Amino acid sequence: MLSLGVVVNTSTVILGSLIGIPLGNKLKEKYKSVFFISIGFLTLLLGVSMGLKSGNFLVILGSLVIGGLIGEFLQIEDRISKLAKKFSKKNGSTFSMGFVSATVLFVVGPMTILGCINSGLTGNNNILYIKSIMDGISSVAFASVYGFGVLASAASVFVIEEGLALFGSNLQFLTLPAYLNDFTGTGGAMMLMIGIRILNLKEIKVGNFLPALIIAPILDFLVLSIH
């Protein structure tokens, strides 16, 4: 049975994106730049806030290096861009940036893990309902800048969150502070990369670092096993 909280969360991302996309099309370039700068700095702020929650910065470093190498080998970002170009006449890199940015923003963080696992175990969706409101508002802003890539991220939200809710009983260990903080910290580092890219400070293929989110709990498991 599907988690109601996950369905609501996915729906708010879709709704917010559908509001944001036409809004962005009507904005003049000079106003769009205001959105870009605002979202860029907000993303940097979120990244710093999330990154400081980590209890082990070596785990974050290891996750980013290993995950980044895997992503570079698999050419994740390039594949997303190529896939986008098949379905859209617009710039594939813009779609890719929107998809990756929104996926990281909506999926990474303690509210996702705690909310989904709690939903799966007890049926209580309160955390996910609160998260849904936040994600819906964020999706309007991001979709006004990045368009359909943000809308596509709703699929990531549904698959990942439903997976966490479905296998909640087996994934309770992720709610332990060591796992939760380092997972959030790794996501925070990726948010910083996204912010840097949004502000055009450096072109970073953030999508290639997505495997880092899987590597982080694996490294934490190894570290805790040694201790």
PDB file of C-alpha atoms in Angstrom:
ATOM      1  CA  MET A   1       0.000   0.000   0.000  1.00  0.00           C
ATOM      2  CA  LEU A   2       1.328   3.435  -0.954  1.00  0.00           C
ATOM      3  CA  SER A   3       2.254   5.909   1.764  1.00  0.00           C
ATOM      4  CA  LEU A   4      -0.225   8.795   1.799  1.00  0.00           C
ATOM      5  CA  GLY A   5       2.518  11.144   2.978  1.00  0.00           C
ATOM      6  CA  VAL A   6       4.709  10.269  -0.006  1.00  0.00           C
ATOM      7  CA  VAL A   7       1.799  10.718  -2.424  1.00  0.00           C
ATOM      8  CA  VAL A   8       1.030  14.143  -0.931  1.00  0.00           C
ATOM      9  CA  ASN A   9       4.710  15.162  -1.050  1.00  0.00           C
ATOM     10  CA  THR A  10       5.029  14.102  -4.687  1.00  0.00           C
ATOM     11  CA  SER A  11       1.800  15.904  -5.566  1.00  0.00           C
ATOM     12  CA  THR A  12       2.955  19.200  -4.034  1.00  0.00           C
ATOM     13  CA  VAL A  13       6.194  19.044  -6.036  1.00  0.00           C
ATOM     14  CA  ILE A  14       4.187  18.472  -9.228  1.00  0.00           C
ATOM     15  CA  LEU A  15       1.708  21.241  -8.380  1.00  0.00           C
ATOM     16  CA  GLY A  16       4.448  23.695  -7.431  1.00  0.00           C
ATOM     17  CA  SER A  17       6.342  22.926 -10.637  1.00  0.00           C
ATOM     18  CA  LEU A  18       3.236  23.422 -12.780  1.00  0.00           C
ATOM     19  CA  ILE A  19       2.787  26.834 -11.167  1.00  0.00           C
ATOM     20  CA  GLY A  20       6.458  27.769 -11.467  1.00  0.00           C
ATOM     21  CA  ILE A  21       7.044  26.775 -15.109  1.00  0.00           C
ATOM     22  CA  PRO A  22       4.569  29.230 -16.713  1.00  0.00           C
ATOM     23  CA  LEU A  23       5.603  31.862 -14.177  1.00  0.00           C
ATOM     24  CA  GLY A  24       9.201  31.548 -15.327  1.00  0.00           C
ATOM     25  CA  ASN A  25       8.198  31.789 -18.989  1.00  0.00           C
ATOM     26  CA  LYS A  26       6.541  35.149 -18.346  1.00  0.00           C
ATOM     27  CA  LEU A  27       9.454  36.648 -16.409  1.00  0.00           C
ATOM     28  CA  LYS A  28      11.828  38.990 -18.199  1.00  0.00           C
ATOM     29  CA  GLU A  29      15.518  38.107 -18.124  1.00  0.00           C
ATOM     30  CA  LYS A  30      16.375  40.900 -15.677  1.00  0.00           C
ATOM     31  CA  TYR A  31      13.829  39.517 -13.217  1.00  0.00           C
ATOM     32  CA  LYS A  32      14.980  35.952 -13.793  1.00  0.00           C
ATOM     33  CA  SER A  33      18.480  36.989 -12.743  1.00  0.00           C
ATOM     34  CA  VAL A  34      17.038  38.060  -9.387  1.00  0.00           C
ATOM     35  CA  PHE A  35      15.566  34.560  -8.986  1.00  0.00           C
ATOM     36  CA  PHE A  36      18.893  32.960  -9.946  1.00  0.00           C
ATOM     37  CA  ILE A  37      20.872  35.022  -7.439  1.00  0.00           C
ATOM     38  CA  SER A  38      18.323  34.512  -4.650  1.00  0.00           C
ATOM     39  CA  ILE A  39      18.075  30.756  -5.203  1.00  0.00           C
ATOM     40  CA  GLY A  40      21.850  30.486  -5.539  1.00  0.00           C
ATOM     41  CA  PHE A  41      22.574  32.144  -2.215  1.00  0.00           C
ATOM     42  CA  LEU A  42      19.728  30.304  -0.474  1.00  0.00           C
ATOM     43  CA  THR A  43      21.155  27.015  -1.756  1.00  0.00           C
ATOM     44  CA  LEU A  44      24.600  27.952  -0.421  1.00  0.00           C
ATOM     45  CA  LEU A  45      23.060  28.801   2.953  1.00  0.00           C
ATOM     46  CA  LEU A  46      21.206  25.474   3.062  1.00  0.00           C
ATOM     47  CA  GLY A  47      24.391  23.660   2.081  1.00  0.00           C
ATOM     48  CA  VAL A  48      26.404  25.220   4.899  1.00  0.00           C
ATOM     49  CA  SER A  49      23.619  24.533   7.409  1.00  0.00           C
ATOM     50  CA  MET A  50      23.329  20.881   6.351  1.00  0.00           C
ATOM     51  CA  GLY A  51      27.082  20.364   6.068  1.00  0.00           C
ATOM     52  CA  LEU A  52      27.742  21.528   9.620  1.00  0.00           C
ATOM     53  CA  LYS A  53      25.471  18.774  10.950  1.00  0.00           C
ATOM     54  CA  SER A  54      27.989  16.096  10.010  1.00  0.00           C
ATOM     55  CA  GLY A  55      29.855  14.353  12.786  1.00  0.00           C
ATOM     56  CA  ASN A  56      32.583  12.995  10.524  1.00  0.00           C
ATOM     57  CA  PHE A  57      33.894  15.174   7.714  1.00  0.00           C
ATOM     58  CA  LEU A  58      36.180  12.372   6.522  1.00  0.00           C
ATOM     59  CA  VAL A  59      33.081  10.330   5.700  1.00  0.00           C
ATOM     60  CA  ILE A  60      31.753  13.244   3.642  1.00  0.00           C
ATOM     61  CA  LEU A  61      35.091  13.606   1.846  1.00  0.00           C
ATOM     62  CA  GLY A  62      35.280   9.874   1.155  1.00  0.00           C
ATOM     63  CA  SER A  63      31.674   9.785  -0.036  1.00  0.00           C
ATOM     64  CA  LEU A  64      32.183  12.689  -2.425  1.00  0.00           C
ATOM     65  CA  VAL A  65      35.447  11.329  -3.837  1.00  0.00           C
ATOM     66  CA  ILE A  66      34.236   7.743  -4.289  1.00  0.00           C
ATOM     67  CA  GLY A  67      30.737   8.764  -5.371  1.00  0.00           C
ATOM     68  CA  GLY A  68      32.121  11.401  -7.734  1.00  0.00           C
ATOM     69  CA  LEU A  69      34.491   8.915  -9.369  1.00  0.00           C
ATOM     70  CA  ILE A  70      31.642   6.436  -9.843  1.00  0.00           C
ATOM     71  CA  GLY A  71      29.414   9.152 -11.281  1.00  0.00           C
ATOM     72  CA  GLU A  72      32.172  10.373 -13.598  1.00  0.00           C
ATOM     73  CA  PHE A  73      32.761   6.822 -14.820  1.00  0.00           C
ATOM     74  CA  LEU A  74      29.031   6.307 -15.412  1.00  0.00           C
ATOM     75  CA  GLN A  75      28.702   9.828 -16.888  1.00  0.00           C
ATOM     76  CA  ILE A  76      25.474  10.352 -14.960  1.00  0.00           C
ATOM     77  CA  GLU A  77      25.066  14.066 -15.669  1.00  0.00           C
ATOM     78  CA  ASP A  78      25.800  13.694 -19.381  1.00  0.00           C
ATOM     79  CA  ARG A  79      23.304  10.840 -19.648  1.00  0.00           C
ATOM     80  CA  ILE A  80      20.606  12.922 -17.938  1.00  0.00           C
ATOM     81  CA  SER A  81      21.300  15.801 -20.342  1.00  0.00           C
ATOM     82  CA  LYS A  82      21.180  13.524 -23.397  1.00  0.00           C
ATOM     83  CA  LEU A  83      17.933  11.962 -22.185  1.00  0.00           C
ATOM     84  CA  ALA A  84      16.449  15.419 -21.662  1.00  0.00           C
ATOM     85  CA  LYS A  85      17.353  16.484 -25.203  1.00  0.00           C
ATOM     86  CA  LYS A  86      15.412  13.520 -26.595  1.00  0.00           C
ATOM     87  CA  PHE A  87      12.208  14.687 -24.943  1.00  0.00           C
ATOM     88  CA  SER A  88      12.715  18.431 -25.018  1.00  0.00           C
ATOM     89  CA  LYS A  89      13.921  21.004 -27.513  1.00  0.00           C
ATOM     90  CA  LYS A  90      15.308  23.053 -24.655  1.00  0.00           C
ATOM     91  CA  ASN A  91      18.860  22.915 -23.342  1.00  0.00           C
ATOM     92  CA  GLY A  92      19.503  19.506 -21.832  1.00  0.00           C
ATOM     93  CA  SER A  93      21.959  20.920 -19.303  1.00  0.00           C
ATOM     94  CA  THR A  94      19.224  23.203 -17.925  1.00  0.00           C
ATOM     95  CA  PHE A  95      16.902  20.215 -17.523  1.00  0.00           C
ATOM     96  CA  SER A  96      19.707  18.241 -15.887  1.00  0.00           C
ATOM     97  CA  MET A  97      20.518  21.063 -13.478  1.00  0.00           C
ATOM     98  CA  GLY A  98      16.874  21.426 -12.501  1.00  0.00           C
ATOM     99  CA  PHE A  99      16.407  17.690 -12.058  1.00  0.00           C
ATOM    100  CA  VAL A 100      19.554  17.170  -9.975  1.00  0.00           C
ATOM    101  CA  SER A 101      19.122  20.340  -7.888  1.00  0.00           C
ATOM    102  CA  ALA A 102      15.499  19.597  -7.044  1.00  0.00           C
ATOM    103  CA  THR A 103      16.168  15.911  -6.367  1.00  0.00           C
ATOM    104  CA  VAL A 104      18.930  16.711  -3.875  1.00  0.00           C
ATOM    105  CA  LEU A 105      16.888  19.497  -2.272  1.00  0.00           C
ATOM    106  CA  PHE A 106      13.721  17.421  -1.871  1.00  0.00           C
ATOM    107  CA  VAL A 107      15.240  14.041  -0.995  1.00  0.00           C
ATOM    108  CA  VAL A 108      18.282  14.797   1.171  1.00  0.00           C
ATOM    109  CA  GLY A 109      17.757  15.661   4.802  1.00  0.00           C
ATOM    110  CA  PRO A 110      16.475  14.298   8.103  1.00  0.00           C
ATOM    111  CA  MET A 111      12.826  15.097   7.356  1.00  0.00           C
ATOM    112  CA  THR A 112      12.898  12.734   4.367  1.00  0.00           C
ATOM    113  CA  ILE A 113      14.427   9.805   6.232  1.00  0.00           C
ATOM    114  CA  LEU A 114      12.564  10.252   9.513  1.00  0.00           C
ATOM    115  CA  GLY A 115       9.277  11.101   7.794  1.00  0.00           C
ATOM    116  CA  CYS A 116       9.325   8.180   5.360  1.00  0.00           C
ATOM    117  CA  ILE A 117      10.475   5.541   7.830  1.00  0.00           C
ATOM    118  CA  ASN A 118       7.964   6.786  10.408  1.00  0.00           C
ATOM    119  CA  SER A 119       5.240   6.646   7.763  1.00  0.00           C
ATOM    120  CA  GLY A 120       6.159   3.092   6.824  1.00  0.00           C
ATOM    121  CA  LEU A 121       6.363   1.827  10.395  1.00  0.00           C
ATOM    122  CA  THR A 122       3.481   3.651  12.103  1.00  0.00           C
ATOM    123  CA  GLY A 123       1.409   5.226   9.334  1.00  0.00           C
ATOM    124  CA  ASN A 124       2.018   8.672  10.855  1.00  0.00           C
ATOM    125  CA  ASN A 125       2.607  11.151   8.023  1.00  0.00           C
ATOM    126  CA  ASN A 126       2.862  14.413   9.975  1.00  0.00           C
ATOM    127  CA  ILE A 127       6.552  14.998   9.150  1.00  0.00           C
ATOM    128  CA  LEU A 128       5.933  14.354   5.455  1.00  0.00           C
ATOM    129  CA  TYR A 129       2.952  16.727   5.437  1.00  0.00           C
ATOM    130  CA  ILE A 130       5.122  19.542   6.797  1.00  0.00           C
ATOM    131  CA  LYS A 131       7.843  18.654   4.293  1.00  0.00           C
ATOM    132  CA  SER A 132       5.259  18.679   1.491  1.00  0.00           C
ATOM    133  CA  ILE A 133       4.407  22.324   2.158  1.00  0.00           C
ATOM    134  CA  MET A 134       8.091  23.291   2.149  1.00  0.00           C
ATOM    135  CA  ASP A 135       8.810  21.335  -1.050  1.00  0.00           C
ATOM    136  CA  GLY A 136       5.762  22.741  -2.804  1.00  0.00           C
ATOM    137  CA  ILE A 137       6.894  26.316  -2.177  1.00  0.00           C
ATOM    138  CA  SER A 138      10.489  25.511  -3.171  1.00  0.00           C
ATOM    139  CA  SER A 139       9.378  23.801  -6.387  1.00  0.00           C
ATOM    140  CA  VAL A 140       7.584  26.973  -7.526  1.00  0.00           C
ATOM    141  CA  ALA A 141      10.808  28.983  -7.205  1.00  0.00           C
ATOM    142  CA  PHE A 142      13.068  26.342  -8.766  1.00  0.00           C
ATOM    143  CA  ALA A 143      10.661  25.525 -11.617  1.00  0.00           C
ATOM    144  CA  SER A 144      10.393  29.203 -12.526  1.00  0.00           C
ATOM    145  CA  VAL A 145      14.131  29.079 -13.234  1.00  0.00           C
ATOM    146  CA  TYR A 146      14.813  25.480 -14.345  1.00  0.00           C
ATOM    147  CA  GLY A 147      11.468  24.416 -15.760  1.00  0.00           C
ATOM    148  CA  PHE A 148      10.615  20.802 -16.529  1.00  0.00           C
ATOM    149  CA  GLY A 149      13.696  19.365 -14.825  1.00  0.00           C
ATOM    150  CA  VAL A 150      12.121  20.257 -11.477  1.00  0.00           C
ATOM    151  CA  LEU A 151       8.833  18.656 -12.510  1.00  0.00           C
ATOM    152  CA  ALA A 152      10.706  15.468 -13.458  1.00  0.00           C
ATOM    153  CA  SER A 153      12.271  15.364  -9.995  1.00  0.00           C
ATOM    154  CA  ALA A 154       8.838  14.422  -8.644  1.00  0.00           C
ATOM    155  CA  ALA A 155       9.551  10.915  -9.963  1.00  0.00           C
ATOM    156  CA  SER A 156      12.740  10.773  -7.871  1.00  0.00           C
ATOM    157  CA  VAL A 157      10.858  11.994  -4.820  1.00  0.00           C
ATOM    158  CA  PHE A 158       8.203   9.305  -5.221  1.00  0.00           C
ATOM    159  CA  VAL A 159      10.568   6.381  -5.900  1.00  0.00           C
ATOM    160  CA  ILE A 160      13.069   7.209  -3.145  1.00  0.00           C
ATOM    161  CA  GLU A 161      10.542   8.182  -0.478  1.00  0.00           C
ATOM    162  CA  GLU A 162       8.221   5.261  -1.217  1.00  0.00           C
ATOM    163  CA  GLY A 163      11.226   2.936  -1.050  1.00  0.00           C
ATOM    164  CA  LEU A 164      12.178   4.315   2.370  1.00  0.00           C
ATOM    165  CA  ALA A 165       8.590   3.968   3.598  1.00  0.00           C
ATOM    166  CA  LEU A 166       8.173   0.458   2.167  1.00  0.00           C
ATOM    167  CA  PHE A 167      11.391  -0.873   3.675  1.00  0.00           C
ATOM    168  CA  GLY A 168      11.177   1.264   6.810  1.00  0.00           C
ATOM    169  CA  SER A 169      11.561  -1.678   9.191  1.00  0.00           C
ATOM    170  CA  ASN A 170      14.857  -2.650   7.543  1.00  0.00           C
ATOM    171  CA  LEU A 171      16.186   0.902   7.292  1.00  0.00           C
ATOM    172  CA  GLN A 172      15.675   2.078  10.866  1.00  0.00           C
ATOM    173  CA  PHE A 173      19.444   2.212  11.320  1.00  0.00           C
ATOM    174  CA  LEU A 174      19.467   5.270   9.027  1.00  0.00           C
ATOM    175  CA  THR A 175      17.735   7.240  11.780  1.00  0.00           C
ATOM    176  CA  LEU A 176      20.766   6.817  14.070  1.00  0.00           C
ATOM    177  CA  PRO A 177      22.619  10.146  14.493  1.00  0.00           C
ATOM    178  CA  ALA A 178      25.852   8.897  12.876  1.00  0.00           C
ATOM    179  CA  TYR A 179      24.102   7.852   9.665  1.00  0.00           C
ATOM    180  CA  LEU A 180      21.595  10.693   9.592  1.00  0.00           C
ATOM    181  CA  ASN A 181      24.123  13.477  10.205  1.00  0.00           C
ATOM    182  CA  ASP A 182      26.683  12.276   7.662  1.00  0.00           C
ATOM    183  CA  PHE A 183      24.005  11.629   5.023  1.00  0.00           C
ATOM    184  CA  THR A 184      22.688  15.142   5.587  1.00  0.00           C
ATOM    185  CA  GLY A 185      26.233  16.538   5.574  1.00  0.00           C
ATOM    186  CA  THR A 186      27.026  14.866   2.258  1.00  0.00           C
ATOM    187  CA  GLY A 187      23.834  16.291   0.812  1.00  0.00           C
ATOM    188  CA  GLY A 188      24.852  19.684   2.199  1.00  0.00           C
ATOM    189  CA  ALA A 189      28.167  19.510   0.349  1.00  0.00           C
ATOM    190  CA  MET A 190      26.253  18.778  -2.850  1.00  0.00           C
ATOM    191  CA  MET A 191      23.941  21.709  -2.149  1.00  0.00           C
ATOM    192  CA  LEU A 192      27.020  23.938  -1.951  1.00  0.00           C
ATOM    193  CA  MET A 193      28.108  22.634  -5.360  1.00  0.00           C
ATOM    194  CA  ILE A 194      24.655  23.408  -6.725  1.00  0.00           C
ATOM    195  CA  GLY A 195      24.752  26.933  -5.288  1.00  0.00           C
ATOM    196  CA  ILE A 196      28.179  27.559  -6.813  1.00  0.00           C
ATOM    197  CA  ARG A 197      26.906  26.367 -10.180  1.00  0.00           C
ATOM    198  CA  ILE A 198      23.697  28.410 -10.022  1.00  0.00           C
ATOM    199  CA  LEU A 199      25.757  31.546  -9.377  1.00  0.00           C
ATOM    200  CA  ASN A 200      28.023  30.652 -12.325  1.00  0.00           C
ATOM    201  CA  LEU A 201      31.108  30.615 -10.107  1.00  0.00           C
ATOM    202  CA  LYS A 202      32.214  27.234 -11.483  1.00  0.00           C
ATOM    203  CA  GLU A 203      30.683  24.634 -13.790  1.00  0.00           C
ATOM    204  CA  ILE A 204      30.300  21.516 -11.631  1.00  0.00           C
ATOM    205  CA  LYS A 205      28.646  18.319 -12.863  1.00  0.00           C
ATOM    206  CA  VAL A 206      26.695  17.827  -9.647  1.00  0.00           C
ATOM    207  CA  GLY A 207      24.771  14.866 -11.068  1.00  0.00           C
ATOM    208  CA  ASN A 208      27.971  12.835 -11.099  1.00  0.00           C
ATOM    209  CA  PHE A 209      28.121  13.124  -7.309  1.00  0.00           C
ATOM    210  CA  LEU A 210      24.697  11.524  -6.710  1.00  0.00           C
ATOM    211  CA  PRO A 211      26.277   8.117  -5.847  1.00  0.00           C
ATOM    212  CA  ALA A 212      27.865   9.848  -2.830  1.00  0.00           C
ATOM    213  CA  LEU A 213      24.471   9.686  -1.116  1.00  0.00           C
ATOM    214  CA  ILE A 214      24.655   5.885  -1.271  1.00  0.00           C
ATOM    215  CA  ILE A 215      28.341   5.723  -0.356  1.00  0.00           C
ATOM    216  CA  ALA A 216      27.893   7.824   2.826  1.00  0.00           C
ATOM    217  CA  PRO A 217      25.892   5.245   4.855  1.00  0.00           C
ATOM    218  CA  ILE A 218      28.185   2.458   3.599  1.00  0.00           C
ATOM    219  CA  LEU A 219      31.260   4.294   4.889  1.00  0.00           C
ATOM    220  CA  ASP A 220      29.482   5.010   8.174  1.00  0.00           C
ATOM    221  CA  PHE A 221      28.721   1.306   8.531  1.00  0.00           C
ATOM    222  CA  LEU A 222      32.387   0.448   7.966  1.00  0.00           C
ATOM    223  CA  VAL A 223      33.568   3.098  10.439  1.00  0.00           C
ATOM    224  CA  LEU A 224      31.118   1.951  13.116  1.00  0.00           C
ATOM    225  CA  SER A 225      32.067  -1.694  12.510  1.00  0.00           C
ATOM    226  CA  ILE A 226      35.749  -0.912  13.104  1.00  0.00           C
ATOM    227  CA  HIS A 227      34.966   0.932  16.325  1.00  0.00           C
TER     228      HIS A 227
END
